[in-house]
PDB file of C-alpha atoms in Angstrom:
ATOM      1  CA  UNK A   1     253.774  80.247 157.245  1.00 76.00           C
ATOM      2  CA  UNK A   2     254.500  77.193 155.982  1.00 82.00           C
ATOM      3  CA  UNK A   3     252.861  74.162 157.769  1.00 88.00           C
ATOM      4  CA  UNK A   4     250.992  70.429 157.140  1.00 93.00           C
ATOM      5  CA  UNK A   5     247.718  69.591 158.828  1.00 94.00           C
ATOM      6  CA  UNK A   6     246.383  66.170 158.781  1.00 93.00           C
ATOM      7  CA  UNK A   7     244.503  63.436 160.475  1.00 86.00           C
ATOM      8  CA  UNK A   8     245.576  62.883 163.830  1.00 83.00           C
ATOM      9  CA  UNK A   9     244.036  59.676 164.782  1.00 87.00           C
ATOM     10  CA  UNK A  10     244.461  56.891 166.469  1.00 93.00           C
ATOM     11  CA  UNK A  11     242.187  54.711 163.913  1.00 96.00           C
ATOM     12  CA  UNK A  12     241.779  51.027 164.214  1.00 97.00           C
ATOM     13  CA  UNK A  13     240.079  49.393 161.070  1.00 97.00           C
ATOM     14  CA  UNK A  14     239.894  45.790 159.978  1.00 97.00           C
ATOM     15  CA  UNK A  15     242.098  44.128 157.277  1.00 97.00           C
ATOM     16  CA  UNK A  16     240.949  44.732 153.634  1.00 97.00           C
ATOM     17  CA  UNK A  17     239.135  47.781 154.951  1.00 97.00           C
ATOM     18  CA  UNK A  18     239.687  50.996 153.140  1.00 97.00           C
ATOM     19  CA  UNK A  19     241.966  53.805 154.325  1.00 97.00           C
ATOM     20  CA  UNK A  20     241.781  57.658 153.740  1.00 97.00           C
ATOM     21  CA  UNK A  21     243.877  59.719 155.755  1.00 97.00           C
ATOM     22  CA  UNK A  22     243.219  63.974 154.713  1.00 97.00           C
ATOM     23  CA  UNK A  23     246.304  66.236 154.746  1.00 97.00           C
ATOM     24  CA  UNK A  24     246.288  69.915 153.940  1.00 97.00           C
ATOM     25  CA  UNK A  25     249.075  72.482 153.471  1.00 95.00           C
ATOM     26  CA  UNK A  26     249.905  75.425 153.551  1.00 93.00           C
ATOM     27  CA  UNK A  27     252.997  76.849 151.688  1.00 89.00           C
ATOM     28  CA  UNK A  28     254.409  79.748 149.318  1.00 82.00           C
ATOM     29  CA  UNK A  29     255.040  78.446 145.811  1.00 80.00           C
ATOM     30  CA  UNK A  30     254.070  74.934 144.918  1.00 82.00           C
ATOM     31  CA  UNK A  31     256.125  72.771 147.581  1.00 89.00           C
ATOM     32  CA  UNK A  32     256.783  68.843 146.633  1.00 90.00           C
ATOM     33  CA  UNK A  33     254.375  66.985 149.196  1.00 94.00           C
ATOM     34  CA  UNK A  34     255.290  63.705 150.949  1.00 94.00           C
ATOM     35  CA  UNK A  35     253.720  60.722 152.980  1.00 96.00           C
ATOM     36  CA  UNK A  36     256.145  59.082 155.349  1.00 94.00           C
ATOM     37  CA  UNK A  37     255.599  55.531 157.199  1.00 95.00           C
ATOM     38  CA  UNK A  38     257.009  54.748 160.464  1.00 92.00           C
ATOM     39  CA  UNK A  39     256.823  51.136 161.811  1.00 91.00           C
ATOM     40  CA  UNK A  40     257.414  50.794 165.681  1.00 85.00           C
ATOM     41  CA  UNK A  41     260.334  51.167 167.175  1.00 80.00           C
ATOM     42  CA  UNK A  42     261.623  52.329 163.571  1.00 83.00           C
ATOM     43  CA  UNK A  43     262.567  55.576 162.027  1.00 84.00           C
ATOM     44  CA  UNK A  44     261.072  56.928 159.220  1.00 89.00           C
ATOM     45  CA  UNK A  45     260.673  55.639 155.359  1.00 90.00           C
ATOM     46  CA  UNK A  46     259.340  57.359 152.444  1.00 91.00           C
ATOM     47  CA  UNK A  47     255.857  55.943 151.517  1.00 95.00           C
ATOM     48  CA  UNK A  48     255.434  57.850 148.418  1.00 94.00           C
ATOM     49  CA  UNK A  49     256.100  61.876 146.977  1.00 93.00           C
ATOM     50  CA  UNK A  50     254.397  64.276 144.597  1.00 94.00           C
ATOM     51  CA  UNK A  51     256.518  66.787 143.162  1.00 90.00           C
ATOM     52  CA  UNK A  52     253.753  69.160 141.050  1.00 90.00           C
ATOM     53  CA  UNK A  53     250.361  69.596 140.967  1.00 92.00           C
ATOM     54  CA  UNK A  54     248.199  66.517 139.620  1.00 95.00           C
ATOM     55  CA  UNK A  55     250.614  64.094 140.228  1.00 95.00           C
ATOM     56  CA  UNK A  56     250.147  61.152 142.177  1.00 97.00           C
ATOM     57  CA  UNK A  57     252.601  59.274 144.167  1.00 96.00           C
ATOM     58  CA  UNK A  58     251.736  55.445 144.985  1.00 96.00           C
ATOM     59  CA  UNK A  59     253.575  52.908 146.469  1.00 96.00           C
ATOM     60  CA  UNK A  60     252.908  49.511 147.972  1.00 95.00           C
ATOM     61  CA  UNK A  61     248.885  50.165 147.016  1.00 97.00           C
ATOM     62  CA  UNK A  62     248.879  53.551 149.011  1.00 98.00           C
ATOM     63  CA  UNK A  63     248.176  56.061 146.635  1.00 98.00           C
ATOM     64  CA  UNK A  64     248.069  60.526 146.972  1.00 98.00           C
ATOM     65  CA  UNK A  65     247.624  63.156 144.472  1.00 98.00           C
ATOM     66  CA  UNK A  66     248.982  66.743 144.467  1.00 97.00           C
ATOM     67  CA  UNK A  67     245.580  68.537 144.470  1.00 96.00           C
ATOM     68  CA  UNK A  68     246.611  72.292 144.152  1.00 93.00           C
ATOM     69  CA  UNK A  69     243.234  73.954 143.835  1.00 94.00           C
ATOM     70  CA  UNK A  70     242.893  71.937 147.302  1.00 95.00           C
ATOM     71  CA  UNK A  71     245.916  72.423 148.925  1.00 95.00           C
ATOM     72  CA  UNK A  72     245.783  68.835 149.690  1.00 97.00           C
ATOM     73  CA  UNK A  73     247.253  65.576 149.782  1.00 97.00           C
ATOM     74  CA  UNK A  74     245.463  62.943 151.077  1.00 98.00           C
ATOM     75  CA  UNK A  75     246.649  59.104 151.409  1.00 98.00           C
ATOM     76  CA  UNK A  76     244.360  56.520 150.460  1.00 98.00           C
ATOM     77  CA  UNK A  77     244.464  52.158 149.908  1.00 98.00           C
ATOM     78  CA  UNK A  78     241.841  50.587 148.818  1.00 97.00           C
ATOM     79  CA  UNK A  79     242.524  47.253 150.861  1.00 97.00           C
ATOM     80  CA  UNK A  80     244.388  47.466 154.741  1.00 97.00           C
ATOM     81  CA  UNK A  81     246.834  44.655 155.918  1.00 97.00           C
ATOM     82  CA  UNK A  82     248.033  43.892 159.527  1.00 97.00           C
ATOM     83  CA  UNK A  83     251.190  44.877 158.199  1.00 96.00           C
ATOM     84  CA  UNK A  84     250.233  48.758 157.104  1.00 97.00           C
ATOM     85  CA  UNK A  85     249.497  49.366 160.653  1.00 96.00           C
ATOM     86  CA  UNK A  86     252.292  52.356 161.790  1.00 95.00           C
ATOM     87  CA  UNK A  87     252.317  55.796 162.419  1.00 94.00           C
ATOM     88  CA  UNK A  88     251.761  57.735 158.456  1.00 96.00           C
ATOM     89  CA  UNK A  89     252.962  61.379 158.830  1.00 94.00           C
ATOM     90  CA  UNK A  90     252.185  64.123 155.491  1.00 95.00           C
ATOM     91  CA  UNK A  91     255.118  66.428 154.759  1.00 93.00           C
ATOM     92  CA  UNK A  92     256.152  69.198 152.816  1.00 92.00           C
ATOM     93  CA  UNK A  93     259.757  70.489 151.508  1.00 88.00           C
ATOM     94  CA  UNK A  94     260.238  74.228 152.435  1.00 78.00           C
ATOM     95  CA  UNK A  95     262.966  76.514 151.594  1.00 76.00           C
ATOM     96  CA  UNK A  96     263.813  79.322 154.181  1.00 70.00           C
ATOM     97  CA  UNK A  97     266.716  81.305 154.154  1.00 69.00           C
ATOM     98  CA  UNK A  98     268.207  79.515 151.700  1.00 70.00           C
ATOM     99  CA  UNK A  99     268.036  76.111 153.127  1.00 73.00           C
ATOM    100  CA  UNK A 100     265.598  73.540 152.267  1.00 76.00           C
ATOM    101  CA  UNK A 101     263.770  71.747 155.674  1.00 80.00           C
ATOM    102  CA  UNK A 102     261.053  69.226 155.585  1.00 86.00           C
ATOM    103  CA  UNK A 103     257.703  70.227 157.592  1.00 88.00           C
ATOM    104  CA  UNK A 104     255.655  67.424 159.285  1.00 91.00           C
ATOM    105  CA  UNK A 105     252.295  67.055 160.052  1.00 91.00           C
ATOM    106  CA  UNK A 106     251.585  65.662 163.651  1.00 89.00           C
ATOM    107  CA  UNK A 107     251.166  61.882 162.076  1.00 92.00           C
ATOM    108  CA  UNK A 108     248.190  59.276 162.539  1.00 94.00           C
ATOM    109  CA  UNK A 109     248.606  55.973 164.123  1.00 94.00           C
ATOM    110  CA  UNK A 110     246.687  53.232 162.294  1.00 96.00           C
ATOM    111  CA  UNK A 111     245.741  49.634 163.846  1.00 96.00           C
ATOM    112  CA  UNK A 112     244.911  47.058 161.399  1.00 97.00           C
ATOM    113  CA  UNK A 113     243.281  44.062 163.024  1.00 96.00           C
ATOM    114  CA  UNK A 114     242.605  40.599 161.496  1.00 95.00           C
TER     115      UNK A 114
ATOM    116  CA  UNK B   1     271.400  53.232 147.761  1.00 67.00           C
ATOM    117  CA  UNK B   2     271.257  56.030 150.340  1.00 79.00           C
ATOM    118  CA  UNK B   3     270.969  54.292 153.469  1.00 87.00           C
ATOM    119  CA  UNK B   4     271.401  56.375 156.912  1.00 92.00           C
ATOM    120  CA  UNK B   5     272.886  54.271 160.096  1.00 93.00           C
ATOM    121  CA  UNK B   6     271.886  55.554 163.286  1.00 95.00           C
ATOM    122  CA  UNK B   7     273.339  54.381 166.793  1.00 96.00           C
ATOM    123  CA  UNK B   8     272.728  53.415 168.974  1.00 97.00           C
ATOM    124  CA  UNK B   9     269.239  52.550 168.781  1.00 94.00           C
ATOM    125  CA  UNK B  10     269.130  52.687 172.264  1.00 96.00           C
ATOM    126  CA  UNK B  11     270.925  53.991 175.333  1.00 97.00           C
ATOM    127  CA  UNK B  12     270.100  53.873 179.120  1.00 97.00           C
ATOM    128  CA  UNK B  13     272.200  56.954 181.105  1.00 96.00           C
ATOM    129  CA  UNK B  14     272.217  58.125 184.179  1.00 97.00           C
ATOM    130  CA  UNK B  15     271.532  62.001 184.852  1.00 97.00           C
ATOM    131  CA  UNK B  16     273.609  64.553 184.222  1.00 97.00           C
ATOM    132  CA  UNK B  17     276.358  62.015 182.269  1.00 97.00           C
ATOM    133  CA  UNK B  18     276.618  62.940 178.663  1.00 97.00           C
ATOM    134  CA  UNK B  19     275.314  60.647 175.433  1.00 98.00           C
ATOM    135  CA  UNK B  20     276.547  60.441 171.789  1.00 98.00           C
ATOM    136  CA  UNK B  21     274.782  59.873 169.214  1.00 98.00           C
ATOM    137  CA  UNK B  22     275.838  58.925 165.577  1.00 97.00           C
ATOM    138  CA  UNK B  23     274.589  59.535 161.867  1.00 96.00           C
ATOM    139  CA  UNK B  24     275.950  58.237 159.064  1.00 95.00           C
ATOM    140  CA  UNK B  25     275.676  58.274 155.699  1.00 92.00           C
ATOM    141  CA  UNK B  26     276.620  54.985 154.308  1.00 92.00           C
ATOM    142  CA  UNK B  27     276.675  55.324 150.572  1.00 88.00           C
ATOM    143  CA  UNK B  28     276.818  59.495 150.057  1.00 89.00           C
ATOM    144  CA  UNK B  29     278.030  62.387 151.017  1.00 89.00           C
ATOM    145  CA  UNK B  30     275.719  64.508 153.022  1.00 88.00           C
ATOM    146  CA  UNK B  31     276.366  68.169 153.238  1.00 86.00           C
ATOM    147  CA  UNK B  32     273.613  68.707 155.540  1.00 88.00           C
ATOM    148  CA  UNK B  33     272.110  66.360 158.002  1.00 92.00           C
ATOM    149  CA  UNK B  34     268.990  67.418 160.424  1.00 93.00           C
ATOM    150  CA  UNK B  35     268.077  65.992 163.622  1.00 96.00           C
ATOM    151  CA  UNK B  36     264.583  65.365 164.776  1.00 94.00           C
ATOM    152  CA  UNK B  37     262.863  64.737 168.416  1.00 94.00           C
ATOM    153  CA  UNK B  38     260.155  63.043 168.588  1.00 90.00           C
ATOM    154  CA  UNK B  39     257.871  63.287 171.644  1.00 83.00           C
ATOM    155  CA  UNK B  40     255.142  60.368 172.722  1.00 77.00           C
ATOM    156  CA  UNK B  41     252.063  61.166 170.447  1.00 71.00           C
ATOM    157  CA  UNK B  42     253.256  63.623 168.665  1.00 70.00           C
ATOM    158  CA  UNK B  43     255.347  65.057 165.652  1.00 78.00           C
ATOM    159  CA  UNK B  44     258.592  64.932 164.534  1.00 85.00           C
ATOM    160  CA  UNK B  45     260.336  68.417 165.789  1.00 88.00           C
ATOM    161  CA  UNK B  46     263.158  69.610 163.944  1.00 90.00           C
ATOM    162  CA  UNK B  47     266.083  70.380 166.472  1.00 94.00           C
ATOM    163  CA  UNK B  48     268.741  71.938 163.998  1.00 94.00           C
ATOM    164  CA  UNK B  49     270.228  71.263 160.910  1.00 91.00           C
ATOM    165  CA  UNK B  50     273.793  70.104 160.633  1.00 91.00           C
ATOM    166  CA  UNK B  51     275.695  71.625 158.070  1.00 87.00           C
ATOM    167  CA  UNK B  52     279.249  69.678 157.300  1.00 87.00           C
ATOM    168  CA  UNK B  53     282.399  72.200 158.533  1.00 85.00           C
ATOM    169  CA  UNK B  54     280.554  74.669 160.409  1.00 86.00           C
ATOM    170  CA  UNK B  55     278.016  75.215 162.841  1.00 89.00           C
ATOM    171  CA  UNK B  56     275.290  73.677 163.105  1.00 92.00           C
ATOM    172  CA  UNK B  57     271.742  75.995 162.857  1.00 91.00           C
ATOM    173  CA  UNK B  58     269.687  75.422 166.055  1.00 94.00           C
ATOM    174  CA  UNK B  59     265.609  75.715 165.965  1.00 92.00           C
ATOM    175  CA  UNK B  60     264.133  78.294 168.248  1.00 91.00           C
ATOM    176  CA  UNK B  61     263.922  76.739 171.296  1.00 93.00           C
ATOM    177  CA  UNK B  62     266.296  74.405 171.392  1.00 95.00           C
ATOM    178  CA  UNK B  63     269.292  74.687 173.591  1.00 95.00           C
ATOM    179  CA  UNK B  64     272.408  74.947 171.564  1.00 94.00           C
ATOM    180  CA  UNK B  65     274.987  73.838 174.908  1.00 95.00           C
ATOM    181  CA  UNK B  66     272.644  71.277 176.036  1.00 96.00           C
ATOM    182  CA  UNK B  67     272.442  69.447 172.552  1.00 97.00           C
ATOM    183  CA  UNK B  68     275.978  69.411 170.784  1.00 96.00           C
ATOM    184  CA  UNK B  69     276.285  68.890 167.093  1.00 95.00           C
ATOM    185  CA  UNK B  70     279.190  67.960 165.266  1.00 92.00           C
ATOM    186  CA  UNK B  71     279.154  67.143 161.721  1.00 91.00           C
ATOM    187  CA  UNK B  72     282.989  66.535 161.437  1.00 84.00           C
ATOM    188  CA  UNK B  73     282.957  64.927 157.713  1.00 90.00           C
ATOM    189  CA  UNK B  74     280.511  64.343 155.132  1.00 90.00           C
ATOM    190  CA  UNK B  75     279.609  61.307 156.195  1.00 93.00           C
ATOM    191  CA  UNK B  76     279.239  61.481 159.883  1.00 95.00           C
ATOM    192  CA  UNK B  77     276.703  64.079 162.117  1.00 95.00           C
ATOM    193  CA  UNK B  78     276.902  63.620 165.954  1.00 96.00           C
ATOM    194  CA  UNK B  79     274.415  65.081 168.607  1.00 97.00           C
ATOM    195  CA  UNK B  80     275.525  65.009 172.173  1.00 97.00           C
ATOM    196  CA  UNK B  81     273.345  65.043 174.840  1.00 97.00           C
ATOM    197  CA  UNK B  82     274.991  66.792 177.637  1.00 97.00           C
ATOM    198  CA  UNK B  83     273.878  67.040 181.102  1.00 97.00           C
ATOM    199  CA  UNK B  84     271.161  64.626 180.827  1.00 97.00           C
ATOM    200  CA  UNK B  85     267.754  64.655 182.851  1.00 96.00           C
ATOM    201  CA  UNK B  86     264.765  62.864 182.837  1.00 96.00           C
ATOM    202  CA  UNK B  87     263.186  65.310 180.299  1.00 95.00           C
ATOM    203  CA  UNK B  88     265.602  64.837 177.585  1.00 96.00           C
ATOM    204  CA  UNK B  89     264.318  60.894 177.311  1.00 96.00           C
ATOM    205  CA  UNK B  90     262.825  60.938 173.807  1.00 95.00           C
ATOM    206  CA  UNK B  91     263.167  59.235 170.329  1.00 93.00           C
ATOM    207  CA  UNK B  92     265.994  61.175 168.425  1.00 95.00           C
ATOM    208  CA  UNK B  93     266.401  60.973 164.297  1.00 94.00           C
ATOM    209  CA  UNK B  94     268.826  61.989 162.226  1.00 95.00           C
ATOM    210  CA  UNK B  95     267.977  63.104 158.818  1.00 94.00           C
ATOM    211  CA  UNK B  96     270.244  63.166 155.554  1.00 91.00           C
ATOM    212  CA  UNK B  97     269.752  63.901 151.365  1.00 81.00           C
ATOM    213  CA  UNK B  98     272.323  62.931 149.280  1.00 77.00           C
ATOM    214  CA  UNK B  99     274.120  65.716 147.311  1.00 69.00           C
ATOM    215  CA  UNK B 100     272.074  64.859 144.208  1.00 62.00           C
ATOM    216  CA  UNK B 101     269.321  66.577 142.546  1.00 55.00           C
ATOM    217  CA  UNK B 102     265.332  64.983 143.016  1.00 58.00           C
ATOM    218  CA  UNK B 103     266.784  62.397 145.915  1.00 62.00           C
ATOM    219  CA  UNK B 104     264.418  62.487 148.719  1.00 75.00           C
ATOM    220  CA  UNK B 105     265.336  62.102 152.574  1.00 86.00           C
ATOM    221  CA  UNK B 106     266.677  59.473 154.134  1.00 89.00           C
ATOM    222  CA  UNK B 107     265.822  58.877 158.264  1.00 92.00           C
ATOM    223  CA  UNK B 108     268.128  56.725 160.337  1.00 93.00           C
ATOM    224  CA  UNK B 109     265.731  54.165 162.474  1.00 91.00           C
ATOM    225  CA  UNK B 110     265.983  56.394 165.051  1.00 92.00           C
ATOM    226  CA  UNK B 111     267.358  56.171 168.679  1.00 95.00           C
ATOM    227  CA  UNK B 112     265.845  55.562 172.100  1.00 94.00           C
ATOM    228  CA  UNK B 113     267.208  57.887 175.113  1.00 96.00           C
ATOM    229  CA  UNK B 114     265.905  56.836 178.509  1.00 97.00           C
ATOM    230  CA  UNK B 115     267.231  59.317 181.083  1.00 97.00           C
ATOM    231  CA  UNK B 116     267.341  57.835 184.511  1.00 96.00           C
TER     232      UNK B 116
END
């Protein structure tokens, strides 16, 4: 079937420090790939999206690339703030039955501290 | 553009009264809308999809007379809670994608049902 695994977390790392949070798939076809932010108390925003293989989403100095021969996505920044720390969850678009659903991953919570 | 309004953002009932809750699309027309539960610690779960002037499609699981949607015009999903308990306390968000090709989802901020 089709479903995301990723980094589950909590992680706590210091500001500037750097961030890798792994996400794998699993899908039929070649599925566009997504990271989603949530702040507390907040819904959900899109971070950044990859819609073929090799290429790479970035946004607000988070970067991901569609690795196909991987079946991954993972979410990197070189440099953490305070203000990145929120719950990241990895998703995938699947099609089923004719309608188009978005699959999560379980999400990580990340703590930045000064 | 495509911004999704959620309310409320939070509500406070007492069991087995009934809550509301609304999605909107503020600047498109949504076909489809999903809603999404959200449990402490873990993933979003997908609930059912809303599909504008018919009925909605319910995951497996997920009790169809307990949680009512509505999605009445192409701008505007509902999901009742009916019958509340203390279970049904959760973080509830509504979903939407404009009617346009390549536009990603947009989430609503999401709504905070304490059951008491």
């Amino acid at each position: 079937g089709n479903s995301v695994t990723q980094m589950e977390g909590p992680v706590t790392l210091s500001e500037e420090a750097f961030l890798t949070i792994n996400c794998t798939y699993t899908a039929t076809g070649y599925p566009s790939l997504f990271w989603y932010v949530q702040y507390p108390g907040e819904g959900l925003q899109l971070l950044l999206k990859a819609t073929k293989a090799d290429d790479k989403g970035s946004n607000k100095g988070f970067e991901a690339t569609y690795r196909k021969e991987t079946t991954s996505f993972h979410l990197e920044k070189g440099s953490v703030q305070v203000s990145d720390s929120a719950v990241y969850f990895c998703a995938l678009i699947v099609t089923q039955g004719g309608s188009e659903k978005l699959v999560f991953g379980k999400g990580m919570k990340l703590t930045v501290n000064p | 553009g495509a911004v999704v309004s959620q309310h409320p953002s939070r509500v406070i009932c007492k069991s087995g009264t009934s809550v509301k809750i609304e999605c909107r699309s503020l600047d498109f027309q949504a076909t489809t809308m999903f809603w999404y539960r959200q449990f402490p610690k873990k993933s979003l779960m997908l609930m059912a999809t809303s599909n504008e002037g018919s009925k909605a499609t319910y995951e497996q699981g997920v009790e169809k007379d307990k949680f009512l949607i509505n999605h009445a015009s192409l701008t505007l999903s509902t999901l009742t809670v009916t019958s509340a308990h203390p279970e049904d306390s959760s973080f509830y968000i509504c979903s939407a994608r404009p009617d346009r090709v390549n536009y990603g989802y947009t989430f609503g901020s999401g709504t905070r049902l304490t059951v008491v």
